[in-house]
Short mmCIF file of C-alpha atoms and ligand atoms in Angstrom, two decimals:
data_model
loop_
_atom_site.label_atom_id
_atom_site.label_comp_id
_atom_site.label_asym_id
_atom_site.label_seq_id
_atom_site.Cartn_x
_atom_site.Cartn_y
_atom_site.Cartn_z
CA MET M 1 -180.07 -107.90 62.12
CA LYS M 2 -178.51 -109.83 65.00
CA GLY M 3 -177.32 -112.58 62.66
CA LYS M 4 -175.43 -110.10 60.55
CA LEU M 5 -173.91 -108.58 63.63
CA LYS M 6 -172.67 -111.94 64.84
CA TYR M 7 -171.17 -112.53 61.44
CA LEU M 8 -169.36 -109.21 61.51
CA ALA M 9 -168.06 -109.86 64.99
CA LEU M 10 -166.91 -113.32 63.95
CA ALA M 11 -165.13 -111.95 60.90
CA PHE M 12 -163.41 -109.39 63.06
CA LEU M 13 -162.45 -112.00 65.63
CA SER M 14 -160.97 -114.31 63.01
CA LEU M 15 -158.93 -111.42 61.66
CA VAL M 16 -157.55 -110.78 65.16
CA LEU M 17 -156.82 -114.51 65.59
CA LEU M 18 -155.07 -114.65 62.25
CA VAL M 19 -152.86 -111.73 63.26
CA SER M 20 -152.01 -113.16 66.65
CA CYS M 21 -151.24 -116.61 65.16
CA ASN M 22 -148.89 -115.03 62.70
CA SER M 23 -147.17 -112.98 65.36
CA ASN M 24 -146.10 -116.27 67.01
CA ASP M 25 -143.94 -116.90 64.06
CA LYS M 26 -141.22 -114.28 64.47
CA LYS M 27 -140.08 -114.37 60.87
CA GLN M 28 -143.51 -113.42 59.68
CA THR M 29 -144.24 -110.73 62.24
CA LYS M 30 -143.18 -107.78 60.08
CA LYS M 31 -144.89 -109.05 56.96
CA ALA M 32 -148.14 -109.70 58.76
CA ALA M 33 -148.15 -106.29 60.35
CA VAL M 34 -147.75 -104.66 56.97
CA GLN M 35 -150.54 -106.77 55.50
CA VAL M 36 -152.93 -105.85 58.27
CA GLU M 37 -152.21 -102.17 57.77
CA LYS M 38 -153.01 -102.59 54.12
CA LYS M 39 -156.21 -104.47 54.79
CA GLU M 40 -157.55 -101.89 57.18
CA PRO M 41 -157.45 -98.48 55.58
CA ILE M 42 -158.96 -95.72 57.67
CA VAL M 43 -162.61 -95.32 56.71
CA LYS M 44 -164.11 -92.00 57.68
CA GLU M 45 -167.67 -90.96 56.93
CA PHE M 46 -170.32 -88.93 58.76
CA GLY M 47 -167.50 -87.54 60.90
CA LEU M 48 -166.88 -90.99 62.42
CA ILE M 49 -163.90 -93.27 62.00
CA PHE M 50 -165.41 -96.64 61.09
CA ASN M 51 -162.32 -98.52 62.29
CA ASP M 52 -163.13 -97.50 65.86
CA PHE M 53 -166.46 -99.33 65.83
CA ILE M 54 -168.29 -102.38 64.67
CA VAL M 55 -170.49 -100.88 62.01
CA HIS M 56 -173.78 -102.32 60.92
CA LYS M 57 -175.46 -100.95 57.78
CA ASP M 58 -179.09 -101.52 56.92
CA THR M 59 -182.10 -99.84 55.37
CA ILE M 60 -185.36 -98.78 56.98
CA LYS M 61 -187.95 -101.54 56.57
CA SER M 62 -191.72 -101.25 56.65
CA GLY M 63 -192.83 -100.96 60.28
CA ASP M 64 -189.44 -99.76 61.56
CA THR M 65 -189.56 -96.85 63.96
CA PHE M 66 -186.69 -95.24 65.80
CA GLY M 67 -187.94 -97.00 68.93
CA THR M 68 -188.09 -100.50 67.42
CA MET M 69 -184.65 -100.01 65.86
CA MET M 70 -183.13 -99.06 69.22
CA GLN M 71 -184.79 -101.64 71.44
CA ASN M 72 -182.32 -104.45 70.79
CA TYR M 73 -179.25 -102.55 71.88
CA ILE M 74 -177.63 -101.40 75.06
CA LEU M 75 -177.87 -97.63 75.39
CA PRO M 76 -175.43 -95.52 77.44
CA ASP M 77 -176.03 -94.69 81.12
CA SER M 78 -178.78 -97.32 81.16
CA ILE M 79 -181.32 -94.95 79.68
CA ASN M 80 -184.22 -96.69 78.02
CA VAL M 81 -185.54 -96.32 74.48
CA HIS M 82 -188.35 -94.04 75.59
CA GLN M 83 -185.94 -91.66 77.31
CA LEU M 84 -183.67 -91.63 74.26
CA THR M 85 -186.60 -90.93 71.95
CA GLU M 86 -187.65 -87.99 74.12
CA LYS M 87 -184.11 -86.63 74.05
CA VAL M 88 -183.69 -86.70 70.28
CA ARG M 89 -187.18 -85.89 69.02
CA ASP M 90 -186.69 -82.09 68.99
CA SER M 91 -183.78 -82.28 66.57
CA PHE M 92 -184.53 -85.50 64.72
CA ASN M 93 -187.81 -85.73 62.83
CA LEU M 94 -188.79 -89.27 63.84
CA ARG M 95 -191.87 -89.26 61.61
CA GLY M 96 -189.68 -88.29 58.67
CA ILE M 97 -187.94 -91.69 58.65
CA LYS M 98 -188.63 -93.23 55.25
CA ILE M 99 -188.71 -96.86 54.16
CA GLY M 100 -185.70 -97.76 52.03
CA LYS M 101 -183.39 -95.07 53.44
CA PRO M 102 -180.04 -96.34 54.73
CA TYR M 103 -179.01 -96.13 58.35
CA LEU M 104 -175.89 -97.16 60.25
CA LEU M 105 -175.36 -98.42 63.77
CA PHE M 106 -171.96 -97.93 65.40
CA PHE M 107 -171.17 -100.38 68.20
CA ASP M 108 -168.40 -100.50 70.74
CA LYS M 109 -165.63 -102.75 69.47
CA LYS M 110 -165.24 -104.54 72.80
CA GLN M 111 -168.66 -104.43 74.39
CA LYS M 112 -171.11 -106.25 72.20
CA ASP M 113 -174.41 -104.48 71.41
CA HIS M 114 -173.32 -101.28 73.15
CA LEU M 115 -174.58 -98.62 70.77
CA LYS M 116 -172.28 -95.62 70.38
CA ALA M 117 -173.81 -93.78 67.43
CA PHE M 118 -176.69 -93.91 64.98
CA VAL M 119 -176.72 -92.32 61.53
CA TYR M 120 -179.83 -91.86 59.40
CA VAL M 121 -178.98 -91.08 55.77
CA LYS M 122 -181.57 -88.70 54.33
CA ASP M 123 -180.01 -88.37 50.90
CA GLN M 124 -176.63 -88.24 49.19
CA ILE M 125 -175.68 -85.14 51.15
CA ASN M 126 -177.84 -84.81 54.28
CA TYR M 127 -177.72 -87.06 57.30
CA THR M 128 -178.60 -87.10 60.98
CA LEU M 129 -176.04 -88.29 63.51
CA ILE M 130 -177.09 -89.28 67.01
CA ASP M 131 -173.91 -89.45 69.02
CA LEU M 132 -174.27 -91.49 72.22
CA ARG M 133 -170.62 -91.47 73.28
CA ASP M 134 -170.55 -88.73 75.90
CA THR M 135 -173.79 -86.91 76.35
CA ILE M 136 -176.52 -87.69 73.87
CA ALA M 137 -176.25 -85.21 71.00
CA VAL M 138 -178.10 -84.95 67.69
CA TYR M 139 -176.52 -83.34 64.63
CA ASN M 140 -178.23 -82.68 61.32
CA LYS M 141 -175.28 -82.47 59.00
CA GLN M 142 -174.26 -82.25 55.38
CA LYS M 143 -171.40 -84.06 53.78
CA PRO M 144 -168.82 -81.64 52.42
CA THR M 145 -169.29 -80.98 48.71
CA SER M 146 -167.01 -79.46 46.16
CA ILE M 147 -167.56 -78.05 42.70
CA ARG M 148 -165.17 -78.79 39.88
CA LYS M 149 -165.00 -77.26 36.46
CA ARG M 150 -164.98 -79.49 33.43
CA THR M 151 -164.75 -78.95 29.71
CA ILE M 152 -165.99 -81.33 27.05
CA ALA M 153 -165.82 -81.33 23.29
CA ALA M 154 -167.14 -84.22 21.25
CA GLU M 155 -168.53 -85.23 17.94
CA ILE M 156 -172.00 -86.74 17.80
CA GLU M 157 -172.11 -90.43 17.17
CA GLY M 158 -175.50 -92.01 17.62
CA SER M 159 -177.79 -90.04 19.90
CA LEU M 160 -176.74 -87.13 22.08
CA SER M 161 -177.17 -89.18 25.24
CA ALA M 162 -175.08 -92.03 23.78
CA THR M 163 -172.36 -89.49 22.95
CA LEU M 164 -172.49 -88.02 26.46
CA ASP M 165 -172.29 -91.50 27.90
CA ARG M 166 -169.17 -92.25 25.88
CA GLU M 167 -167.61 -89.02 27.14
CA GLY M 168 -168.46 -89.99 30.71
CA VAL M 169 -170.80 -87.05 31.23
CA SER M 170 -174.06 -87.21 33.18
CA ALA M 171 -177.02 -87.94 30.92
CA SER M 172 -178.74 -84.97 32.56
CA LEU M 173 -176.69 -82.72 30.29
CA ALA M 174 -178.85 -83.81 27.32
CA PRO M 175 -182.11 -82.17 28.45
CA ARG M 176 -180.10 -79.12 29.59
CA LEU M 177 -178.62 -78.69 26.13
CA ALA M 178 -182.02 -79.35 24.59
CA GLY M 179 -183.36 -76.57 26.81
CA VAL M 180 -180.65 -74.10 25.82
CA TYR M 181 -181.18 -74.81 22.12
CA ALA M 182 -184.94 -75.48 22.22
CA TYR M 183 -185.46 -72.73 19.66
CA SER M 184 -182.56 -73.30 17.34
CA ILE M 185 -181.77 -77.01 17.11
CA ASP M 186 -184.11 -79.91 16.61
CA PHE M 187 -182.36 -82.43 18.84
CA PHE M 188 -184.07 -85.34 17.21
CA LYS M 189 -182.41 -84.48 13.95
CA ILE M 190 -178.86 -84.21 15.19
CA GLN M 191 -176.58 -86.31 13.06
CA LYS M 192 -173.10 -87.66 12.64
CA GLY M 193 -170.72 -84.77 12.09
CA ASP M 194 -172.56 -82.50 14.51
CA ARG M 195 -170.32 -81.53 17.39
CA PHE M 196 -170.45 -79.65 20.61
CA ALA M 197 -168.35 -78.13 23.36
CA VAL M 198 -169.47 -77.37 26.90
CA THR M 199 -167.88 -75.86 29.97
CA LEU M 200 -169.70 -76.88 33.10
CA TYR M 201 -169.40 -77.31 36.83
CA GLU M 202 -169.90 -80.69 38.47
CA LYS M 203 -170.66 -81.38 42.10
CA PHE M 204 -168.82 -83.97 44.17
CA ILE M 205 -169.53 -85.22 47.67
CA GLU M 206 -166.42 -85.58 49.82
CA ASP M 207 -164.38 -85.01 46.65
CA THR M 208 -165.17 -88.47 45.30
CA ILE M 209 -168.85 -89.18 44.78
CA TYR M 210 -170.29 -87.61 41.64
CA ALA M 211 -173.46 -85.69 42.48
CA GLY M 212 -174.50 -84.22 39.16
CA ILE M 213 -174.15 -81.03 37.20
CA GLU M 214 -174.14 -77.85 39.26
CA ARG M 215 -174.40 -75.49 36.31
CA VAL M 216 -173.55 -75.18 32.65
CA GLU M 217 -171.33 -72.20 31.89
CA SER M 218 -171.23 -71.93 28.13
CA THR M 219 -172.03 -74.12 25.17
CA TYR M 220 -171.33 -74.50 21.51
CA PHE M 221 -173.18 -76.73 19.12
CA ARG M 222 -172.56 -77.29 15.45
CA HIS M 223 -175.61 -78.66 13.68
CA ARG M 224 -175.81 -79.20 9.93
CA GLY M 225 -172.86 -76.89 9.38
CA ASN M 226 -174.27 -74.03 11.47
CA ASP M 227 -172.56 -72.84 14.65
CA TYR M 228 -174.61 -72.09 17.72
CA PHE M 229 -172.90 -70.52 20.70
CA ALA M 230 -174.92 -69.98 23.85
CA PHE M 231 -173.98 -67.94 26.90
CA PRO M 232 -176.34 -67.52 29.85
CA TYR M 233 -176.74 -63.84 30.66
CA LYS M 234 -179.01 -61.55 32.64
CA LEU M 235 -179.71 -58.34 30.80
CA LYS M 236 -180.96 -56.80 34.05
CA SER M 237 -179.59 -57.91 37.39
CA GLU M 238 -183.10 -58.18 38.87
CA GLN M 239 -184.00 -60.81 36.28
CA LYS M 240 -184.70 -64.14 37.97
CA GLU M 241 -183.49 -66.41 35.22
CA TYR M 242 -180.77 -66.32 32.64
CA SER M 243 -181.51 -65.97 28.98
CA TYR M 244 -179.20 -67.42 26.37
CA TYR M 245 -177.50 -65.30 23.76
CA ASP M 246 -175.13 -66.17 20.94
CA GLU M 247 -171.63 -64.83 20.26
CA LEU M 248 -173.10 -61.69 18.67
CA GLY M 249 -175.60 -60.94 21.43
CA LYS M 250 -178.60 -62.29 19.58
CA GLY M 251 -181.17 -64.02 21.81
CA LEU M 252 -181.56 -67.76 21.32
CA LYS M 253 -185.17 -67.65 22.32
CA SER M 254 -187.61 -67.32 19.50
CA MET M 255 -191.31 -66.71 19.34
CA PHE M 256 -192.00 -70.42 18.77
CA LEU M 257 -190.66 -73.60 20.31
CA LYS M 258 -189.31 -76.07 17.76
CA ALA M 259 -191.96 -78.62 18.71
CA PRO M 260 -194.93 -79.00 21.08
CA LEU M 261 -193.27 -81.95 22.85
CA ASP M 262 -189.95 -82.39 24.64
CA TYR M 263 -189.34 -85.91 23.41
CA TYR M 264 -190.87 -87.21 20.27
CA ARG M 265 -190.39 -88.84 16.93
CA ILE M 266 -191.78 -87.25 13.80
CA SER M 267 -194.05 -89.97 12.45
CA SER M 268 -195.42 -87.99 9.53
CA ALA M 269 -194.08 -84.72 8.16
CA PHE M 270 -195.96 -81.85 6.57
CA SER M 271 -196.51 -82.76 2.91
CA GLY M 272 -198.65 -82.02 -0.08
CA LYS M 273 -199.62 -85.69 -0.42
CA ARG M 274 -199.56 -88.68 1.86
CA PHE M 275 -201.46 -91.93 2.20
CA HIS M 276 -203.82 -91.40 5.14
CA PRO M 277 -203.34 -94.32 7.55
CA VAL M 278 -207.00 -94.35 8.68
CA GLN M 279 -208.89 -93.09 5.61
CA LYS M 280 -206.65 -95.20 3.30
CA ARG M 281 -206.41 -92.57 0.59
CA TRP M 282 -203.94 -90.00 -0.68
CA LYS M 283 -204.45 -86.48 0.62
CA ALA M 284 -202.46 -83.47 1.79
CA HIS M 285 -201.09 -83.61 5.33
CA ASN M 286 -201.20 -80.04 6.56
CA GLY M 287 -199.52 -80.83 9.81
CA THR M 288 -196.56 -82.50 11.47
CA ASP M 289 -197.23 -85.65 13.47
CA TYR M 290 -195.18 -86.11 16.60
CA ALA M 291 -195.48 -89.61 18.02
CA ALA M 292 -195.06 -89.87 21.78
CA PRO M 293 -196.39 -92.08 24.58
CA HIS M 294 -200.00 -91.63 25.66
CA GLY M 295 -200.19 -88.92 28.34
CA THR M 296 -197.02 -87.02 27.32
CA PRO M 297 -197.55 -83.29 28.08
CA ILE M 298 -198.21 -81.08 25.06
CA LYS M 299 -196.86 -77.52 25.20
CA ALA M 300 -198.11 -74.33 23.62
CA THR M 301 -195.28 -73.47 21.23
CA ALA M 302 -195.85 -69.72 21.71
CA THR M 303 -197.75 -67.34 23.96
CA GLY M 304 -201.33 -66.66 22.91
CA VAL M 305 -205.04 -67.05 23.56
CA VAL M 306 -206.98 -70.31 23.25
CA GLU M 307 -209.34 -69.82 20.33
CA LYS M 308 -210.85 -73.30 20.29
CA ALA M 309 -210.81 -76.21 22.72
CA GLY M 310 -213.14 -79.08 21.91
CA TYR M 311 -213.81 -82.27 20.01
CA THR M 312 -214.53 -83.21 16.41
CA SER M 313 -214.61 -86.73 14.98
CA GLY M 314 -211.53 -86.05 12.84
CA ASN M 315 -209.44 -83.93 15.22
CA GLY M 316 -210.45 -85.74 18.38
CA ASN M 317 -209.78 -83.52 21.40
CA TYR M 318 -208.00 -80.47 20.09
CA VAL M 319 -206.83 -76.97 20.97
CA LYS M 320 -206.26 -74.02 18.67
CA ILE M 321 -204.21 -71.03 19.86
CA ARG M 322 -204.09 -67.58 18.28
CA HIS M 323 -200.65 -66.03 18.87
CA ASN M 324 -201.06 -62.68 17.09
CA GLY M 325 -202.50 -61.29 13.89
CA THR M 326 -200.20 -63.52 11.84
CA TYR M 327 -199.79 -66.89 13.55
CA SER M 328 -202.05 -69.60 14.99
CA THR M 329 -201.29 -73.18 16.00
CA GLN M 330 -203.43 -76.26 16.55
CA TYR M 331 -202.82 -79.49 18.47
CA LEU M 332 -204.91 -82.59 17.69
CA HIS M 333 -205.80 -86.07 19.05
CA MET M 334 -205.27 -85.20 22.73
CA SER M 335 -206.26 -87.67 25.41
CA LYS M 336 -206.95 -84.72 27.68
CA ILE M 337 -207.46 -80.98 27.17
CA LEU M 338 -206.08 -78.84 29.99
CA VAL M 339 -207.13 -75.34 28.85
CA LYS M 340 -210.40 -73.51 28.12
CA ARG M 341 -211.50 -71.24 25.30
CA GLY M 342 -210.46 -67.63 25.91
CA GLN M 343 -207.64 -68.61 28.27
CA HIS M 344 -204.24 -66.90 27.95
CA VAL M 345 -201.38 -69.38 27.67
CA ALA M 346 -197.66 -68.82 28.01
CA GLN M 347 -195.03 -70.32 25.74
CA GLY M 348 -194.24 -73.80 27.00
CA GLN M 349 -197.41 -74.04 29.10
CA ILE M 350 -198.92 -77.53 29.12
CA ILE M 351 -202.23 -77.38 27.29
CA GLY M 352 -203.09 -81.07 27.02
CA LYS M 353 -201.83 -84.62 26.89
CA VAL M 354 -200.94 -86.89 24.00
CA GLY M 355 -203.65 -89.35 22.96
CA SER M 356 -205.21 -90.94 19.90
CA THR M 357 -208.72 -89.47 19.86
CA GLY M 358 -210.30 -88.75 16.47
CA LEU M 359 -208.76 -90.15 13.29
CA ALA M 360 -205.53 -91.55 14.66
CA THR M 361 -203.85 -94.96 14.61
CA GLY M 362 -201.65 -94.41 17.64
CA PRO M 363 -200.83 -91.78 20.26
CA HIS M 364 -199.44 -88.64 18.62
CA VAL M 365 -199.97 -84.90 18.27
CA CYS M 366 -200.82 -83.51 14.89
CA TYR M 367 -199.34 -80.01 15.07
CA ARG M 368 -200.75 -77.47 12.65
CA PHE M 369 -199.41 -74.03 11.95
CA TRP M 370 -201.11 -71.10 10.28
CA LYS M 371 -199.44 -68.01 8.85
CA ASN M 372 -201.88 -65.36 7.66
CA GLY M 373 -204.66 -67.94 7.53
CA ILE M 374 -202.73 -70.47 5.42
CA GLN M 375 -201.40 -73.76 6.79
CA VAL M 376 -197.63 -73.90 6.42
CA ASP M 377 -194.79 -76.15 7.58
CA PRO M 378 -193.37 -74.45 10.71
CA ARG M 379 -190.10 -76.29 10.22
CA ARG M 380 -189.56 -74.36 7.01
CA GLN M 381 -190.40 -70.93 8.41
CA LYS M 382 -187.88 -68.33 9.49
CA LEU M 383 -189.55 -67.48 12.76
CA PRO M 384 -188.97 -64.25 14.68
CA ASN M 385 -186.49 -64.17 17.58
CA THR M 386 -186.95 -62.26 20.80
CA GLU M 387 -186.10 -58.57 20.80
CA PRO M 388 -182.43 -57.77 20.09
CA MET M 389 -180.15 -56.11 22.68
CA GLY M 390 -179.62 -52.37 22.63
CA ASN M 391 -176.14 -51.13 21.62
CA ALA M 392 -174.97 -50.29 25.14
CA ASP M 393 -176.14 -53.69 26.48
CA LYS M 394 -174.52 -55.45 23.58
CA GLU M 395 -171.16 -53.83 24.19
CA LYS M 396 -171.25 -54.90 27.82
CA TYR M 397 -172.36 -58.40 26.89
CA LEU M 398 -169.65 -58.93 24.27
CA GLU M 399 -167.02 -57.87 26.80
CA TYR M 400 -168.50 -60.22 29.40
CA ILE M 401 -168.50 -63.32 27.19
CA LYS M 402 -164.95 -62.83 25.86
CA PRO M 403 -163.20 -65.25 28.28
CA TYR M 404 -165.99 -67.85 27.95
CA LYS M 405 -165.91 -67.69 24.18
CA ARG M 406 -162.11 -67.88 24.14
CA GLU M 407 -162.24 -70.99 26.30
CA LEU M 408 -164.77 -72.73 24.04
CA ASP M 409 -162.69 -71.83 20.99
CA SER M 410 -159.58 -73.35 22.52
CA ILE M 411 -161.38 -76.56 23.60
CA LEU M 412 -162.67 -76.93 20.05
CA ALA M 413 -159.27 -76.17 18.54
CA VAL M 414 -157.63 -78.84 20.70
CA LYS M 415 -160.28 -81.46 20.01
CA PHE M 416 -160.81 -80.83 16.32
CA LYS M 417 -157.30 -79.55 15.38
CA ASN M 418 -158.61 -77.17 12.71
CA ASN M 419 -162.18 -76.55 13.68
CA ASP M 420 -163.49 -74.99 10.48
CA SER M 421 -166.41 -73.23 12.09
CA ASN M 422 -166.76 -69.54 11.40
CA ILE M 423 -165.41 -68.61 14.81
CA ASN M 424 -163.78 -65.20 14.71
ZN1 LIG C 1 -201.33 -85.15 11.34
#
């Protein structure tokens, strides 16, 4: 710590020397002055002007406490470390100091080791400033943030996250979009030619540092020639969360999730005949295999009651859920079952974890789907959506989304000159 300080002081000193040497040469005086101004832009952060101090940056190391960090420096009014600790402890959670977090020490420019301020950086936004300049004062502050609107329209090339990356959008938009369209688009089957448009709000710290997506306003996705608009809307103001509806007021949510996993790869589709990898013979595969890492959470694709939860040599650990008089689903080869027979489960609830118990070559879920007692391919079913809006609600909704829809349409028109989607 002290070594670095010395280095900083030395660097500063040599800069001063350089300036004063140059100023001896009258012809160069003006030039040098300009150069120095350029080299020392005003740096302001945490409400402090860095140029007024010698600033030392470091991170909390194992064993560091506020006391040990302070003990090497000269504190104002000759108070000692113990007195300082007592003064700040009410406002500054000393036990909350975490290894790896950055902190900054601000020293007097002229009096070496005279500490003037200490800043502990909790996260991108929150920090604690201990100001020692006049009276000792502790401030728990937040850096000013701003929200900016952004619109994006792009065509899929490669994966969704690769496309977002190319557009310079946070990768966190991918799971958000996957969430919005969890019922309508299989994101692992998106392909070249698919396109999307999004209006969203991004957060910035002090107008410059990107701090992620604040919220997504409206989205459009074209997948395999179908258009999917999605607008978040609360049908009743007391509703806690938004639901997503399309441009006609139809809910995007359907009775079943597209898949029991968030991230997966279909390793074996539903088919009348396939070569069984363990039994080494041709037989029907009445399920869809989703390969995913061991331990990946498995979700109930719809609300229902657990009908079976147990083990057989073929299925391994498995769960069967009865959703209503028509539909049941089953999830095989789990490493862990997290529900019990007779238990009610909500759509999306985690019922187990991916494994390779039973007849399985690697970790995957075999997802089976029954309609009226017959195993069918859920990916070929037209599955029921949530209840439609009433006429009065729909009228209100359509009026509400007008500006959002218009904006998406114009982004698409600009990006894809003649967007041939069936946008009215
Ligand atoms: Zn299977």
